[in-house]
Coordinates of C-alpha atoms in Angstrom, one line a residue:
Chain M
M1 CA -40.4 5.0 40.1
A2 CA -40.3 7.7 37.5
T3 CA -37.3 9.5 39.4
S4 CA -35.4 6.5 39.9
M5 CA -35.8 5.6 36.1
L6 CA -34.7 9.1 35.1
E7 CA -31.8 8.8 37.7
R8 CA -30.9 5.5 36.1
L9 CA -30.9 7.0 32.7
G10 CA -28.8 9.7 33.9
R11 CA -26.2 7.4 35.5
Q12 CA -26.4 5.3 32.3
F13 CA -25.7 8.4 30.1
G14 CA -22.9 9.5 32.4
Y15 CA -21.3 6.2 32.2
D16 CA -21.6 5.7 28.5
E17 CA -19.9 8.9 27.8
R18 CA -17.0 8.3 30.4
S19 CA -16.5 4.8 29.1
A20 CA -16.4 6.3 25.5
A21 CA -13.9 8.9 26.4
L22 CA -11.6 6.4 28.2
L23 CA -11.8 3.8 25.1
V24 CA -11.1 6.5 22.8
L25 CA -8.2 8.1 24.7
P26 CA -5.3 5.7 23.8
V27 CA -6.0 6.2 20.1
F28 CA -6.1 10.0 20.4
A29 CA -2.8 9.9 22.5
V30 CA -1.1 8.1 19.7
L31 CA -2.6 10.0 17.0
M32 CA -1.9 13.3 18.7
V33 CA 2.0 12.6 19.0
V34 CA 2.4 10.9 15.4
A35 CA -0.1 12.8 13.2
V36 CA -1.9 15.9 14.7
Y37 CA 1.2 17.6 16.3
P38 CA 3.5 16.8 13.3
I39 CA 1.0 18.3 10.7
I40 CA 0.7 21.5 12.9
Y41 CA 4.5 21.7 13.4
S42 CA 4.8 21.2 9.7
F43 CA 2.8 24.2 9.2
Y44 CA 4.7 26.1 11.5
T45 CA 8.0 25.1 9.8
S46 CA 6.7 26.1 6.7
L47 CA 6.4 29.8 7.7
F48 CA 10.4 29.8 8.5
D49 CA 13.3 29.9 6.2
I50 CA 15.0 27.0 7.9
V51 CA 18.1 25.6 6.0
L52 CA 20.0 22.9 7.9
T53 CA 23.4 24.1 6.6
R54 CA 23.0 27.4 8.6
P55 CA 20.9 26.0 11.6
W56 CA 21.9 29.2 13.7
R57 CA 19.6 31.6 11.5
R58 CA 15.9 30.6 10.9
P59 CA 14.1 34.0 10.0
F60 CA 10.3 34.2 10.0
V61 CA 9.3 34.5 6.4
G62 CA 5.4 34.1 6.7
F63 CA 4.0 32.7 3.5
G64 CA 7.3 33.6 1.7
N65 CA 8.3 30.0 1.2
Y66 CA 4.9 29.5 -0.5
A67 CA 5.5 32.2 -2.6
R68 CA 8.9 30.8 -3.6
I69 CA 7.3 27.5 -4.4
F70 CA 4.8 29.0 -6.7
A71 CA 7.4 31.0 -8.5
D72 CA 9.5 28.1 -8.9
P73 CA 9.0 26.6 -12.5
L74 CA 10.3 23.2 -11.1
F75 CA 7.3 23.0 -9.0
W76 CA 5.0 23.3 -11.8
T77 CA 7.0 20.5 -13.7
A78 CA 6.3 18.4 -10.6
V79 CA 2.8 19.2 -10.6
Q80 CA 2.5 18.3 -14.3
R81 CA 4.4 15.1 -13.7
T82 CA 2.4 14.2 -10.7
T83 CA -0.7 14.8 -12.7
V84 CA 0.2 12.6 -15.6
Y85 CA 1.4 9.8 -13.5
T86 CA -1.7 9.9 -11.2
V87 CA -4.3 10.0 -14.1
V88 CA -2.3 7.1 -16.0
T89 CA -1.9 4.9 -12.9
V90 CA -5.4 5.5 -11.3
S91 CA -7.4 5.2 -14.7
I92 CA -5.4 2.0 -15.8
T93 CA -5.7 0.5 -12.5
T94 CA -9.4 0.9 -12.1
V95 CA -10.3 -0.2 -15.6
M96 CA -8.0 -3.6 -15.1
A97 CA -9.4 -3.9 -11.7
L98 CA -13.0 -3.9 -13.2
F99 CA -11.9 -6.5 -15.9
V100 CA -10.5 -8.7 -13.2
A101 CA -13.2 -8.4 -10.8
L102 CA -15.9 -9.3 -13.7
L103 CA -13.5 -12.5 -14.3
L104 CA -13.5 -13.5 -10.8
N105 CA -17.1 -13.0 -10.5
E106 CA -17.7 -15.8 -12.9
A107 CA -17.9 -19.5 -11.8
F108 CA -15.2 -21.5 -13.4
P109 CA -12.6 -24.4 -12.4
G110 CA -9.6 -22.5 -10.7
R111 CA -11.3 -19.5 -9.8
R112 CA -10.2 -19.7 -6.0
L113 CA -6.7 -20.2 -7.2
L114 CA -6.7 -17.2 -9.3
S115 CA -8.2 -14.8 -6.5
A116 CA -5.4 -16.2 -4.1
L117 CA -2.7 -15.4 -6.7
I118 CA -3.7 -11.9 -7.2
L119 CA -3.0 -11.1 -3.6
L120 CA 0.7 -11.7 -4.7
P121 CA 1.5 -8.3 -5.8
W122 CA -0.5 -6.8 -3.0
A123 CA 1.7 -8.6 -0.5
T124 CA 5.1 -7.7 -2.3
P125 CA 6.7 -4.8 -0.4
S126 CA 6.9 -1.7 -2.9
I127 CA 10.8 -1.6 -2.5
V128 CA 11.0 -5.2 -4.0
N129 CA 8.5 -4.1 -6.6
G130 CA 10.7 -1.4 -7.6
L131 CA 13.7 -3.6 -7.7
M132 CA 12.0 -6.2 -9.7
W133 CA 10.7 -4.1 -12.5
K134 CA 13.9 -2.1 -12.7
W135 CA 15.6 -5.4 -13.2
I136 CA 12.9 -6.5 -15.9
Y137 CA 13.4 -3.1 -17.6
D138 CA 17.2 -3.5 -17.5
P139 CA 18.6 -2.2 -20.8
G140 CA 21.2 -5.0 -21.1
Y141 CA 19.8 -8.1 -19.5
G142 CA 16.2 -7.3 -18.7
L143 CA 13.3 -9.6 -19.4
L144 CA 11.1 -7.0 -21.3
N145 CA 13.9 -6.3 -23.9
G146 CA 14.3 -10.2 -24.2
I147 CA 10.8 -10.8 -24.8
L148 CA 10.2 -8.2 -27.2
V149 CA 13.2 -8.7 -29.5
Q150 CA 12.6 -12.8 -29.3
L151 CA 9.0 -12.2 -30.4
G152 CA 10.4 -9.8 -33.0
L153 CA 8.4 -6.8 -31.9
L154 CA 11.6 -5.0 -31.2
E155 CA 14.6 -4.7 -33.4
K156 CA 17.3 -3.5 -30.6
Y157 CA 17.2 -3.2 -26.9
I158 CA 15.7 0.0 -25.4
V159 CA 16.8 1.8 -22.3
W160 CA 13.2 1.9 -21.0
L161 CA 13.6 4.1 -17.9
G162 CA 16.3 6.3 -19.8
D163 CA 13.8 7.5 -22.2
P164 CA 12.1 10.7 -20.9
D165 CA 8.9 10.2 -22.9
K166 CA 8.7 6.4 -21.5
T167 CA 9.7 6.8 -17.8
L168 CA 6.6 7.8 -16.2
F169 CA 4.4 5.3 -17.9
M170 CA 7.1 2.5 -17.1
I171 CA 7.0 3.5 -13.3
A172 CA 3.2 3.8 -13.5
N173 CA 2.9 0.1 -14.8
A174 CA 5.0 -0.9 -11.5
A175 CA 2.4 0.9 -9.5
I176 CA -0.6 -0.7 -11.5
W177 CA 0.9 -3.9 -11.0
K178 CA 0.9 -3.7 -7.1
Q179 CA -2.3 -1.5 -6.6
M180 CA -4.6 -3.4 -9.0
P181 CA -5.3 -6.5 -7.0
L182 CA -6.8 -4.6 -4.0
A183 CA -8.9 -2.4 -6.2
A184 CA -10.2 -5.5 -7.9
I185 CA -11.1 -7.2 -4.7
L186 CA -13.1 -4.1 -3.4
L187 CA -14.8 -4.2 -6.9
L188 CA -15.5 -7.8 -6.6
V189 CA -17.2 -7.6 -3.3
S190 CA -19.6 -4.7 -4.2
M191 CA -20.3 -6.8 -7.6
K192 CA -21.3 -9.8 -5.4
S193 CA -23.7 -7.8 -3.6
I194 CA -25.9 -7.2 -6.6
S195 CA -28.9 -9.4 -6.7
N196 CA -29.2 -12.0 -9.4
D197 CA -33.0 -11.3 -9.6
L198 CA -31.8 -7.8 -11.4
Y199 CA -29.7 -9.6 -13.9
R200 CA -32.7 -12.1 -14.6
A201 CA -35.1 -9.2 -14.9
A202 CA -32.7 -7.4 -17.6
T203 CA -32.3 -10.7 -19.4
V204 CA -36.2 -11.2 -19.7
D205 CA -36.3 -7.7 -20.9
G206 CA -33.9 -8.7 -23.8
A207 CA -31.0 -6.9 -22.8
N208 CA -27.7 -8.5 -24.0
V209 CA -24.2 -8.8 -22.0
F210 CA -23.2 -5.2 -22.6
Q211 CA -26.5 -3.6 -21.7
R212 CA -26.7 -5.8 -18.5
F213 CA -23.1 -4.5 -17.7
L214 CA -23.9 -1.0 -18.4
H215 CA -27.4 -0.7 -16.9
V216 CA -27.3 -3.2 -13.8
T217 CA -23.6 -3.8 -12.9
L218 CA -22.1 -0.5 -13.4
P219 CA -24.8 1.7 -11.4
A220 CA -24.6 -0.9 -8.7
L221 CA -20.7 -0.5 -8.5
K222 CA -20.8 3.1 -8.0
P223 CA -19.7 3.2 -4.4
G224 CA -17.2 0.7 -4.8
L225 CA -15.7 2.7 -7.9
M226 CA -15.7 5.8 -5.8
L227 CA -13.7 4.1 -2.9
V228 CA -11.4 2.6 -5.3
L229 CA -10.6 6.1 -7.1
V230 CA -10.3 8.0 -3.9
Y231 CA -8.0 5.2 -2.6
E232 CA -5.8 4.8 -5.6
T233 CA -5.8 8.6 -6.2
M234 CA -4.5 9.1 -2.6
I235 CA -2.0 6.4 -3.1
S236 CA -0.6 7.5 -6.4
I237 CA 0.0 11.2 -5.5
R238 CA 2.1 10.6 -2.6
H239 CA 4.0 7.6 -4.1
F240 CA 7.6 8.0 -3.5
D241 CA 9.4 4.5 -3.0
L242 CA 9.2 3.6 -6.8
F243 CA 10.7 6.9 -7.7
L244 CA 13.7 6.5 -5.4
I245 CA 14.7 3.1 -6.4
M246 CA 13.9 3.2 -10.1
T247 CA 14.6 6.8 -11.5
Q248 CA 15.5 9.1 -8.8
G249 CA 13.3 11.8 -10.5
G250 CA 15.2 11.3 -13.9
P251 CA 16.0 11.2 -16.7
G252 CA 16.3 15.0 -16.4
D253 CA 13.0 16.0 -14.9
A254 CA 10.9 13.4 -16.6
S255 CA 9.9 11.7 -13.2
Y256 CA 10.2 14.7 -11.0
T257 CA 7.0 14.4 -8.9
L258 CA 5.7 16.4 -6.1
S259 CA 6.8 13.7 -3.5
W260 CA 10.1 13.6 -5.0
Q261 CA 10.6 17.4 -4.8
I262 CA 9.8 17.4 -1.2
Y263 CA 12.4 14.7 -0.7
V264 CA 15.0 16.5 -2.5
E265 CA 14.4 20.0 -1.1
T266 CA 14.1 18.5 2.4
F267 CA 16.7 15.7 2.5
R268 CA 19.1 16.7 -0.2
N269 CA 19.1 20.4 -0.2
L270 CA 18.2 20.4 3.7
K271 CA 15.7 23.4 3.1
F272 CA 13.4 22.1 5.8
G273 CA 11.1 25.4 5.6
I274 CA 10.6 24.7 1.9
G275 CA 10.1 21.2 2.4
A276 CA 7.3 21.8 4.8
A277 CA 5.7 24.3 2.7
L278 CA 5.7 21.7 0.0
S279 CA 4.3 19.1 2.1
Y280 CA 1.5 21.4 3.2
V281 CA 0.6 22.0 -0.4
L282 CA 0.5 18.4 -1.1
A283 CA -1.5 17.5 1.7
L284 CA -4.0 20.3 1.1
A285 CA -4.3 19.2 -2.5
T286 CA -4.8 15.5 -1.5
F287 CA -7.6 16.5 0.9
I288 CA -9.5 18.9 -1.3
L289 CA -9.3 16.2 -4.2
S290 CA -10.6 13.5 -1.9
Y291 CA -13.3 15.7 -0.8
L292 CA -14.4 16.6 -4.2
F293 CA -14.4 13.0 -5.4
I294 CA -16.5 12.1 -2.4
R295 CA -18.9 14.9 -2.9
G296 CA -19.1 14.3 -6.7
F297 CA -19.8 10.6 -6.7
G298 CA -21.7 10.7 -3.4
S299 CA -24.3 12.9 -4.7
K300 CA -24.8 10.8 -7.8
A301 CA -25.0 7.5 -6.0
Chain C
M1 CA -39.6 -26.9 -35.4
S2 CA -36.8 -29.2 -34.8
A3 CA -34.6 -27.4 -36.9
A4 CA -35.3 -24.4 -34.7
T5 CA -34.3 -26.2 -31.7
D6 CA -31.2 -27.7 -33.3
D7 CA -30.1 -24.1 -34.0
G8 CA -31.0 -22.8 -30.4
R9 CA -28.8 -25.9 -28.9
R10 CA -26.1 -25.2 -31.4
A11 CA -26.2 -21.4 -30.3
M12 CA -26.1 -22.4 -26.7
I13 CA -23.2 -24.7 -27.1
A14 CA -21.3 -22.1 -29.0
K15 CA -22.0 -19.5 -26.4
R16 CA -20.7 -21.8 -23.7
W17 CA -17.6 -22.5 -25.6
G18 CA -17.1 -18.8 -26.3
R19 CA -17.5 -18.0 -22.7
G20 CA -14.9 -20.8 -21.5
I21 CA -12.3 -19.6 -24.4
L22 CA -12.9 -15.8 -23.0
I23 CA -12.4 -17.0 -19.4
T24 CA -9.2 -19.1 -20.3
L25 CA -7.8 -16.4 -22.2
F26 CA -8.3 -13.6 -19.5
S27 CA -7.2 -16.0 -16.7
A28 CA -4.0 -17.0 -18.7
L29 CA -3.2 -13.1 -19.2
L30 CA -4.0 -12.3 -15.6
V31 CA -1.6 -15.2 -14.3
I32 CA 1.3 -14.1 -16.6
Y33 CA 0.6 -10.4 -15.5
V34 CA 0.5 -11.0 -12.0
A35 CA 3.0 -13.9 -11.4
G36 CA 5.4 -13.5 -14.3
P37 CA 7.6 -10.6 -12.7
V38 CA 7.6 -12.6 -9.4
A39 CA 8.6 -15.8 -11.1
W40 CA 11.5 -14.1 -13.0
L41 CA 12.8 -12.5 -9.7
V42 CA 12.8 -15.9 -8.2
S43 CA 14.3 -17.5 -11.3
S44 CA 17.0 -14.8 -11.4
S45 CA 17.9 -15.2 -7.9
L46 CA 18.7 -18.8 -8.4
Q47 CA 21.1 -18.1 -11.1
S48 CA 24.9 -17.2 -11.0
E49 CA 26.2 -13.9 -12.2
A50 CA 27.4 -15.2 -15.3
D51 CA 23.9 -16.9 -16.3
I52 CA 22.0 -13.7 -15.1
T53 CA 23.8 -11.5 -17.7
A54 CA 23.2 -13.9 -20.5
V55 CA 21.4 -12.2 -24.0
P56 CA 18.9 -13.2 -24.5
P57 CA 17.7 -13.7 -20.9
N58 CA 17.6 -17.1 -19.2
W59 CA 14.0 -17.7 -18.3
L60 CA 14.6 -20.5 -16.4
P61 CA 18.3 -21.0 -14.3
P62 CA 20.5 -23.2 -16.7
K63 CA 22.0 -24.4 -13.6
V64 CA 20.4 -23.8 -10.2
T65 CA 22.5 -22.2 -7.5
F66 CA 21.6 -21.2 -4.0
G67 CA 24.9 -19.2 -4.0
N68 CA 23.0 -15.9 -3.5
F69 CA 21.0 -17.1 -0.4
E70 CA 24.1 -18.7 1.0
A71 CA 25.9 -15.5 0.6
I72 CA 23.1 -13.8 2.5
F73 CA 23.1 -16.2 5.4
S74 CA 26.8 -16.9 5.7
T75 CA 28.2 -13.1 5.6
K76 CA 28.7 -13.1 9.2
T77 CA 30.6 -16.3 9.3
R78 CA 32.7 -16.1 6.1
E79 CA 35.1 -13.0 5.7
V80 CA 35.6 -12.1 2.0
T81 CA 38.6 -10.6 0.9
Y82 CA 40.2 -9.8 -2.3
E83 CA 42.0 -12.9 -2.2
T84 CA 39.4 -15.3 -1.3
R85 CA 36.7 -14.4 -3.8
R86 CA 36.0 -16.2 -6.8
Q87 CA 35.5 -13.7 -9.9
G88 CA 32.0 -13.9 -11.2
D89 CA 30.5 -15.6 -8.2
P90 CA 28.1 -13.3 -6.1
A91 CA 28.5 -15.7 -3.2
T92 CA 31.9 -15.1 -2.5
G93 CA 32.1 -11.6 -2.9
S94 CA 33.1 -9.8 -6.0
F95 CA 29.6 -8.5 -6.3
L96 CA 28.6 -8.5 -2.7
P97 CA 27.4 -5.1 -1.7
S98 CA 29.1 -3.7 1.5
G99 CA 25.9 -3.8 3.5
A100 CA 25.3 -7.5 3.0
E101 CA 25.8 -8.4 6.5
N102 CA 22.9 -6.1 7.5
L103 CA 20.5 -8.1 5.9
L104 CA 19.8 -10.5 8.6
P105 CA 19.6 -7.9 11.4
A106 CA 17.1 -6.2 9.1
L107 CA 15.0 -9.3 8.9
W108 CA 14.9 -9.7 12.5
N109 CA 14.1 -5.9 12.9
S110 CA 11.4 -6.0 10.2
F111 CA 9.9 -8.9 12.0
T112 CA 9.9 -7.7 15.6
V113 CA 8.6 -4.1 14.4
G114 CA 5.9 -5.9 12.3
M115 CA 4.7 -8.0 15.4
W116 CA 4.7 -5.0 17.9
V117 CA 2.6 -3.0 15.3
A118 CA 0.2 -5.9 14.8
I119 CA -0.4 -6.2 18.6
L120 CA -0.5 -2.4 19.7
N121 CA -2.4 -1.6 16.8
L122 CA -5.1 -4.0 17.5
V123 CA -5.1 -3.2 21.1
V124 CA -5.8 0.7 20.6
S125 CA -8.0 0.2 17.7
I126 CA -10.4 -2.3 19.5
T127 CA -11.6 0.1 22.2
A128 CA -11.8 3.0 20.0
A129 CA -13.7 1.1 17.3
Y130 CA -16.1 -0.3 20.0
A131 CA -16.8 3.2 21.5
I132 CA -17.2 4.8 18.2
A133 CA -19.6 1.8 16.7
V134 CA -21.4 0.9 19.7
I135 CA -21.6 3.6 22.5
H136 CA -23.7 6.5 21.2
F137 CA -21.7 9.2 22.8
K138 CA -21.7 12.8 22.0
G139 CA -18.7 13.8 19.6
R140 CA -18.6 10.4 18.2
Q141 CA -18.9 11.7 14.6
A142 CA -16.1 14.3 15.3
A143 CA -14.0 11.7 16.7
L144 CA -14.4 9.2 13.7
Y145 CA -13.6 12.2 11.3
T146 CA -10.5 13.2 13.3
I147 CA -9.1 9.7 13.1
L148 CA -10.0 9.4 9.5
V149 CA -8.7 12.7 8.4
T150 CA -5.2 12.0 9.6
R151 CA -4.8 9.4 6.8
V152 CA -5.4 11.9 4.1
I153 CA -2.2 13.7 4.9
P154 CA 0.7 12.1 2.8
D155 CA 3.3 10.4 4.6
I156 CA 5.9 12.4 3.2
A157 CA 4.3 15.8 4.8
L158 CA 4.5 14.1 8.1
I159 CA 8.1 12.8 7.8
V160 CA 10.2 16.1 8.6
P161 CA 8.3 17.1 11.9
L162 CA 8.1 13.2 12.9
F163 CA 11.9 13.4 12.6
L164 CA 12.4 16.3 14.6
V165 CA 10.0 14.9 17.3
M166 CA 11.9 11.7 17.5
R167 CA 15.3 13.4 17.3
N168 CA 14.1 15.8 20.5
L169 CA 13.1 12.5 22.1
D170 CA 16.4 10.9 21.4
L171 CA 14.3 8.0 19.5
V172 CA 16.1 8.2 16.0
N173 CA 17.5 4.9 15.1
T174 CA 15.3 2.9 17.5
R175 CA 12.8 0.3 16.5
F176 CA 10.2 2.0 19.2
A177 CA 10.2 5.2 16.8
L178 CA 9.2 2.9 13.9
I179 CA 6.6 1.1 15.8
V180 CA 4.8 4.4 17.3
T181 CA 5.0 5.8 13.6
Y182 CA 3.6 2.8 11.9
L183 CA 0.6 3.0 14.4
A184 CA -0.4 6.3 12.8
V185 CA -0.5 4.5 9.4
T186 CA -2.4 1.2 10.7
V187 CA -4.8 2.7 13.6
P188 CA -7.1 4.9 11.4
F189 CA -7.6 2.2 8.6
T190 CA -8.1 -0.6 11.2
I191 CA -10.6 1.5 13.0
F192 CA -12.6 2.0 10.0
I193 CA -12.6 -1.6 9.3
L194 CA -13.5 -2.7 12.8
I195 CA -16.2 -0.1 12.8
S196 CA -17.8 -1.4 9.9
Y197 CA -17.7 -5.0 11.3
F198 CA -19.0 -4.0 14.9
E199 CA -22.0 -2.3 13.2
Q200 CA -23.1 -5.4 11.4
I201 CA -23.3 -7.4 14.8
P202 CA -27.0 -7.3 15.8
R203 CA -27.8 -4.7 18.2
D204 CA -29.9 -7.0 20.3
L205 CA -27.0 -8.8 21.5
Y206 CA -25.6 -5.5 22.9
R207 CA -28.9 -4.9 24.5
A208 CA -29.2 -8.2 26.1
A209 CA -25.6 -8.1 27.3
R210 CA -26.1 -4.7 29.0
A211 CA -29.2 -5.6 30.5
D212 CA -27.5 -8.7 32.1
G213 CA -25.4 -5.9 33.7
C214 CA -22.2 -6.3 31.3
S215 CA -19.9 -3.2 31.6
H216 CA -18.8 -1.9 28.3
V217 CA -15.5 -3.8 28.5
Q218 CA -17.2 -7.0 29.5
A219 CA -19.7 -6.3 26.3
L220 CA -16.6 -6.0 24.1
R221 CA -14.9 -9.0 25.3
H222 CA -17.9 -11.5 25.5
V223 CA -20.0 -10.3 22.5
Y224 CA -18.2 -8.2 20.0
L225 CA -14.6 -9.8 20.1
P226 CA -15.8 -13.3 19.5
L227 CA -18.2 -12.3 16.6
S228 CA -15.4 -10.3 14.7
L229 CA -12.5 -13.0 14.3
P230 CA -12.2 -12.5 10.5
A231 CA -11.8 -8.6 10.9
L232 CA -9.4 -9.1 13.9
V233 CA -7.3 -11.4 12.0
A234 CA -7.4 -9.1 8.9
S235 CA -6.3 -6.1 11.1
V236 CA -3.5 -8.1 12.4
M237 CA -2.4 -9.2 9.0
F238 CA -2.9 -5.6 7.4
A239 CA -0.8 -4.0 10.3
F240 CA 2.1 -6.6 10.0
L241 CA 2.0 -6.2 6.2
T242 CA 2.0 -2.6 6.3
S243 CA 5.0 -2.3 8.6
W244 CA 6.7 -5.0 6.6
N245 CA 6.3 -3.0 3.5
E246 CA 6.9 0.5 4.7
F247 CA 9.9 2.5 3.5
I248 CA 9.8 6.2 3.8
F249 CA 9.5 6.6 7.5
A250 CA 12.0 4.0 7.9
L251 CA 14.5 5.7 5.6
I252 CA 14.4 8.8 7.5
L253 CA 14.1 7.5 10.9
T254 CA 16.8 4.8 11.1
Q255 CA 20.2 4.9 9.9
N256 CA 22.0 2.1 11.4
I257 CA 21.9 -1.8 11.8
T258 CA 20.2 -1.7 15.0
S259 CA 16.8 -0.5 13.6
Q260 CA 16.9 -0.5 9.8
T261 CA 14.4 -2.7 8.4
L262 CA 14.5 -5.0 5.3
P263 CA 13.2 -2.5 2.7
I264 CA 16.0 0.0 3.7
V265 CA 18.9 -2.5 3.6
I266 CA 17.7 -3.7 0.2
S267 CA 17.2 -0.2 -1.4
G268 CA 20.9 0.4 -0.3
F269 CA 21.8 -2.8 -2.6
V270 CA 19.6 -1.7 -5.5
M271 CA 21.2 1.9 -5.6
D272 CA 24.9 0.4 -5.5
F273 CA 25.8 -0.1 -8.8
T274 CA 28.3 -2.6 -8.5
T275 CA 26.0 -5.0 -6.9
S276 CA 24.9 -8.2 -8.6
F277 CA 21.4 -8.3 -9.6
S278 CA 21.3 -12.0 -8.8
F279 CA 22.1 -11.1 -5.2
V280 CA 19.6 -8.3 -4.9
N281 CA 16.8 -10.5 -6.2
A282 CA 17.7 -13.2 -3.7
A283 CA 17.2 -10.4 -0.9
G284 CA 14.1 -9.6 -2.6
V285 CA 12.7 -13.2 -2.6
I286 CA 13.6 -13.2 1.3
A287 CA 11.7 -9.8 1.8
I288 CA 8.8 -11.3 -0.3
V289 CA 8.2 -14.8 1.4
P290 CA 6.8 -13.8 4.9
P291 CA 4.0 -11.2 3.6
V292 CA 3.0 -13.7 0.8
V293 CA 2.7 -16.7 2.8
L294 CA 0.5 -14.8 5.3
A295 CA -1.5 -13.2 2.6
M296 CA -2.0 -16.6 1.1
M297 CA -2.7 -18.4 4.1
F298 CA -5.2 -15.8 5.4
E299 CA -6.6 -15.0 2.1
R300 CA -10.2 -15.6 3.0
Y301 CA -9.9 -13.5 6.3
I302 CA -8.1 -10.8 4.7
V303 CA -10.5 -10.4 1.7
S304 CA -13.5 -10.5 4.0
G305 CA -12.3 -8.6 6.7
L306 CA -10.7 -5.6 4.8
T307 CA -13.7 -5.4 2.6
A308 CA -16.9 -6.0 5.2
G309 CA -19.0 -3.0 5.2
A310 CA -16.4 -0.8 3.3
V311 CA -18.3 -0.9 0.0
K312 CA -21.8 -0.8 1.1
G313 CA -21.6 3.0 0.2

């Protein structure tokens, strides 16, 4: 009796392991080809001085590409642009999403329509997003100039994307428009999980709206906020499409971000070695940043 | 006493009014910010070249024209030459971009790629998510983290090696290359969503099924799949929308009409300075319609499916 049960357990265990392996196998096969292998290959490439205009010679340079990147002032410009862009996009997206989630968490007529409507930007392909805002910013015929002048807020038309001080923020606005809805939905879901009793208790204790938000809503939102911050940071750091459509890194180097630099080095200058090294730096930075975010927020939550 | 309750009632009414006004105000601002840009995109796609360049801009088309859409759907059948074009009319060519005839094939490419990604993504993700969420096997944590970590790496870092891999396999300029690549984007996220969903299903159901002699495949089919319909629908939507939206991989991996997707063809128009904005906007409207219709139709599933368990913390 005892042995047969043990046997059965043993068989059961083996069956589980075998099934699990079989069931996970397809995913790993796919990810091997399209994610793991490329990333290893990318590191390998980054150790060689590969320039496509002279494909016959690709000397091994070790970490030479990395040294060249760090010595390049344009790289540090790109780091600075990426940082500004990411901080602006992520912070405004998060704050706006918080307001939108608070609004959608209230009961009022038309709420369902509104929550369906905010999926609109989310479903808009980013290329269309870019062309749409480029058209709105158009210096001659754009809506933004039109409205501001008609309202008397602006005296003459402005070249929005052509002003180095404004470019990054104008692109950030297009990004926020697209990214805010998902962030709002994520926050809304964690808001809905807060028990009403907590609010009632706080009200009985004499807490006003702002105190209730500060002491009940905000702490309960921490996991949701962490998710939004990590996700939005990842998205913003690697943004590329909008830059290609709207400014091509310009004017001057005003919107010259890291993703854009990778594109330029790889596909315009055809320096695959430098491009791979840059990609690796970006991947590593993204990885460390998300790790820090999760550690930092996770311990407090 | 009665004065006090009167005051109280008045304060209540004032508060309710204040709340109503605040909500209306915020809602109006939100609608303007979210829908305004799209409304203007649609409005300008219905204007002629002359109307679209008016200063100040025409908020609504003074005269609605479907010329831009007509141009998109008739580029194949009507040849526009210098002699036959009408000046100032995007539909007959003076502002028609050179790649205009690629738009319909691109629409088809986007559609087929999206469908294949949606199907294959679901097939591979379901089994893996079941194994990780339900079967307690050694190394399931490691498997999960390996899958999730692949998504931390920026797409742009994968693009060069992927291009080289596809070139060596002679797959550049095929839709197959895009389908396989998009799986790398959608699969980790789908697995994450499905795992959170599967874990919410009571374990007793699993135990009962296994005690009845169900194999893992049978337990998956008869217990887990029927109970996770919202997550499955959300995954299909998400995969389709992701590949409909994707740009950078398609930009590098496809260079001709047999495989280029809608975003690539449209981006070509945007960067061509002679192209009419009303024509580009019409193309943009066409690219926006399928994903928006899908998102609105399946709104409930998308919201509940994509966020189930994701924010539990």
